[in-house]
Amino acid sequence: MDFQGIIVEKNNSGVIVIVGLTEKEVKGRTTNEIISQYEPKAYDVSTRNIKENLEVGDHVKVWTNGMYEDSRIRRTTATKIEIVR
């Protein structure tokens, strides 16, 4: 496993996962507010090879291909995602 976190956004190419947050820290806030405050802990994860039905609010463990593209939010590609709860 490369990292674990909460899905805060779902889009056509994948999900945005924030590491180290609790549901309480996410609840009632917009995605932009969360990303602005926790940007260093954010990952834009491509899920094109993932079959799991992922939803915003899911706690997930993420395995990646080990390649990260540095941008405002680090980008990577998931090889496996496991929903924790």
Backbone as CSV, one residue per row, in Angstrom:
resi,resn,N_x,N_y,N_z,CA_x,CA_y,CA_z,C_x,C_y,C_z
1,MET,0.846,-1.178,0.000,0.000,0.000,0.000,0.891,1.242,0.000
2,ASP,0.502,2.221,-0.827,1.269,3.462,-0.905,0.720,4.555,0.003
3,PHE,-0.602,4.653,0.109,-1.201,5.621,1.014,-2.658,5.259,1.275
4,GLN,-3.224,5.895,2.321,-4.610,5.663,2.716,-5.252,7.013,2.977
5,GLY,-6.511,7.181,2.566,-7.178,8.456,2.793,-8.657,8.409,2.463
6,ILE,-9.243,9.593,2.329,-10.669,9.742,2.049,-10.828,10.332,0.651
7,ILE,-11.754,9.764,-0.112,-12.072,10.312,-1.427,-12.918,11.563,-1.233
8,VAL,-12.437,12.693,-1.779,-13.173,13.956,-1.640,-13.782,14.412,-2.961
9,GLU,-13.367,13.782,-4.062,-13.944,14.120,-5.366,-13.806,12.923,-6.291
10,LYS,-14.825,12.748,-7.127,-14.826,11.698,-8.147,-15.068,12.372,-9.481
11,ASN,-14.254,12.027,-10.499,-14.428,12.616,-11.824,-14.299,11.533,-12.890
12,ASN,-14.300,11.908,-14.153,-14.268,10.923,-15.242,-13.004,10.082,-15.271
13,SER,-11.881,10.634,-14.819,-10.620,9.911,-14.923,-10.172,9.268,-13.616
14,GLY,-10.819,9.628,-12.513,-10.384,9.044,-11.249,-10.986,9.730,-10.045
15,VAL,-10.173,9.787,-8.982,-10.627,10.352,-7.714,-9.522,11.217,-7.113
16,ILE,-9.920,12.125,-6.233,-8.953,12.870,-5.435,-9.040,12.325,-4.020
17,VAL,-7.890,11.904,-3.510,-7.795,11.310,-2.182,-6.951,12.231,-1.305
18,ILE,-7.448,12.514,-0.097,-6.702,13.301,0.876,-6.256,12.360,1.993
19,VAL,-4.984,12.399,2.299,-4.392,11.525,3.311,-4.494,12.178,4.691
20,GLY,-4.851,11.394,5.684,-4.792,11.841,7.067,-5.952,12.672,7.566
21,LEU,-7.074,12.663,6.869,-8.239,13.417,7.326,-9.271,12.501,7.969
22,THR,-10.108,13.099,8.797,-11.230,12.368,9.376,-12.513,12.825,8.689
23,GLU,-13.556,12.062,8.848,-14.854,12.442,8.282,-15.299,13.799,8.823
24,LYS,-15.009,14.064,10.076,-15.394,15.328,10.710,-14.728,16.513,9.999
25,GLU,-13.482,16.361,9.572,-12.755,17.437,8.899,-13.276,17.683,7.480
26,VAL,-13.936,16.689,6.900,-14.428,16.772,5.527,-15.877,17.230,5.467
27,LYS,-16.671,16.818,6.423,-18.118,17.038,6.391,-18.477,18.524,6.308
28,GLY,-19.375,18.840,5.371,-19.889,20.189,5.234,-18.966,21.155,4.512
29,ARG,-17.864,20.660,3.965,-16.917,21.526,3.269,-16.883,21.174,1.788
30,THR,-16.588,22.153,0.964,-16.483,21.894,-0.471,-15.140,21.253,-0.775
31,THR,-15.062,20.609,-1.925,-13.808,19.993,-2.358,-12.704,21.039,-2.433
32,ASN,-13.003,22.201,-2.992,-11.986,23.257,-3.097,-11.473,23.713,-1.738
33,GLU,-12.356,23.817,-0.757,-11.929,24.200,0.598,-10.990,23.149,1.183
34,ILE,-11.348,21.893,0.998,-10.526,20.806,1.539,-9.163,20.782,0.857
35,ILE,-9.156,20.857,-0.468,-7.892,20.807,-1.207,-7.013,22.005,-0.865
36,SER,-7.605,23.183,-0.756,-6.826,24.377,-0.418,-6.120,24.225,0.924
37,GLN,-6.803,23.660,1.893,-6.219,23.522,3.230,-5.256,22.352,3.330
38,TYR,-5.527,21.269,2.600,-4.737,20.046,2.755,-3.993,19.654,1.478
39,GLU,-3.682,20.628,0.618,-3.057,20.365,-0.678,-1.821,19.457,-0.608
40,PRO,-0.918,19.630,0.360,0.253,18.735,0.404,-0.106,17.261,0.643
41,LYS,-1.320,17.015,1.133,-1.754,15.648,1.426,-2.706,15.109,0.363
42,ALA,-2.838,15.823,-0.770,-3.808,15.458,-1.806,-3.151,14.684,-2.946
43,TYR,-3.887,13.697,-3.456,-3.455,12.901,-4.607,-4.590,12.843,-5.620
44,ASP,-4.272,13.118,-6.876,-5.200,12.953,-7.991,-4.891,11.588,-8.585
45,VAL,-5.771,10.639,-8.355,-5.491,9.234,-8.662,-6.298,8.773,-9.877
46,SER,-5.601,8.384,-10.925,-6.257,7.797,-12.090,-6.714,6.395,-11.723
47,THR,-7.979,6.103,-12.027,-8.551,4.799,-11.668,-9.017,4.024,-12.897
48,ARG,-8.420,4.288,-14.036,-8.896,3.668,-15.283,-8.831,2.140,-15.273
49,ASN,-7.957,1.551,-14.463,-7.847,0.089,-14.406,-8.478,-0.510,-13.148
50,ILE,-9.261,0.281,-12.443,-9.856,-0.150,-11.170,-11.334,-0.465,-11.381
51,LYS,-11.766,-1.613,-10.865,-13.156,-2.050,-11.039,-14.055,-1.665,-9.860
52,GLU,-13.459,-1.281,-8.727,-14.243,-0.919,-7.541,-15.196,0.234,-7.853
53,ASN,-16.369,0.223,-7.247,-17.317,1.326,-7.376,-17.004,2.332,-6.274
54,LEU,-16.185,3.315,-6.585,-15.715,4.282,-5.603,-16.669,5.467,-5.511
55,GLU,-16.830,5.974,-4.288,-17.727,7.113,-4.056,-17.049,8.128,-3.139
56,VAL,-17.471,9.377,-3.252,-16.989,10.417,-2.352,-17.318,10.009,-0.920
57,GLY,-16.350,10.162,-0.033,-16.525,9.785,1.375,-15.950,8.428,1.721
58,ASP,-15.649,7.613,0.700,-15.044,6.298,0.958,-13.647,6.470,1.553
59,HIS,-13.348,5.656,2.553,-11.993,5.553,3.091,-11.321,4.447,2.281
60,VAL,-10.169,4.751,1.695,-9.531,3.793,0.788,-8.050,3.625,1.075
61,LYS,-7.553,2.430,0.744,-6.123,2.151,0.676,-5.782,2.132,-0.807
62,VAL,-4.667,2.789,-1.167,-4.309,2.926,-2.569,-2.905,2.379,-2.826
63,TRP,-2.815,1.530,-3.841,-1.540,1.052,-4.354,-1.349,1.719,-5.714
64,THR,-0.134,2.179,-6.007,0.098,2.895,-7.264,1.190,2.213,-8.086
65,ASN,1.394,2.752,-9.284,2.466,2.257,-10.142,3.814,2.824,-9.720
66,GLY,3.850,3.634,-8.676,5.097,4.180,-8.145,5.567,5.453,-8.829
67,MET,4.831,5.889,-9.830,5.206,7.112,-10.541,4.272,8.240,-10.109
68,TYR,4.870,9.376,-9.747,4.100,10.531,-9.297,4.490,11.740,-10.122
69,GLU,3.493,12.468,-10.587,3.728,13.702,-11.335,3.458,14.855,-10.389
70,ASP,4.472,15.668,-10.160,4.292,16.811,-9.270,3.564,17.927,-9.994
71,SER,2.490,18.346,-9.417,1.716,19.490,-9.884,1.050,20.049,-8.638
72,ARG,0.065,20.888,-8.810,-0.628,21.428,-7.637,-1.056,20.289,-6.713
73,ILE,-1.614,19.253,-7.317,-1.961,18.031,-6.584,-1.170,16.904,-7.238
74,ARG,-0.440,16.126,-6.441,0.340,15.022,-6.999,-0.547,14.054,-7.758
75,ARG,-0.138,13.696,-8.965,-0.909,12.771,-9.795,-0.215,11.419,-9.834
76,THR,-1.039,10.371,-9.834,-0.521,9.011,-9.916,-1.603,8.105,-10.498
77,THR,-1.220,6.880,-10.797,-2.166,5.894,-11.320,-2.279,4.739,-10.339
78,ALA,-3.505,4.397,-9.982,-3.734,3.293,-9.048,-3.617,1.953,-9.767
79,THR,-2.976,1.009,-9.096,-2.972,-0.375,-9.577,-3.974,-1.212,-8.784
80,LYS,-4.313,-0.710,-7.581,-5.296,-1.389,-6.729,-5.845,-0.369,-5.748
81,ILE,-7.143,-0.434,-5.498,-7.770,0.385,-4.455,-8.689,-0.533,-3.646
82,GLU,-8.542,-0.448,-2.341,-9.384,-1.231,-1.441,-10.193,-0.270,-0.579
83,ILE,-11.507,-0.454,-0.574,-12.361,0.371,0.286,-12.258,-0.172,1.700
84,VAL,-11.860,0.700,2.623,-11.695,0.303,4.019,-13.027,0.357,4.737
85,ARG,-13.811,1.421,4.460,-15.159,1.570,5.019,-15.900,2.630,4.288
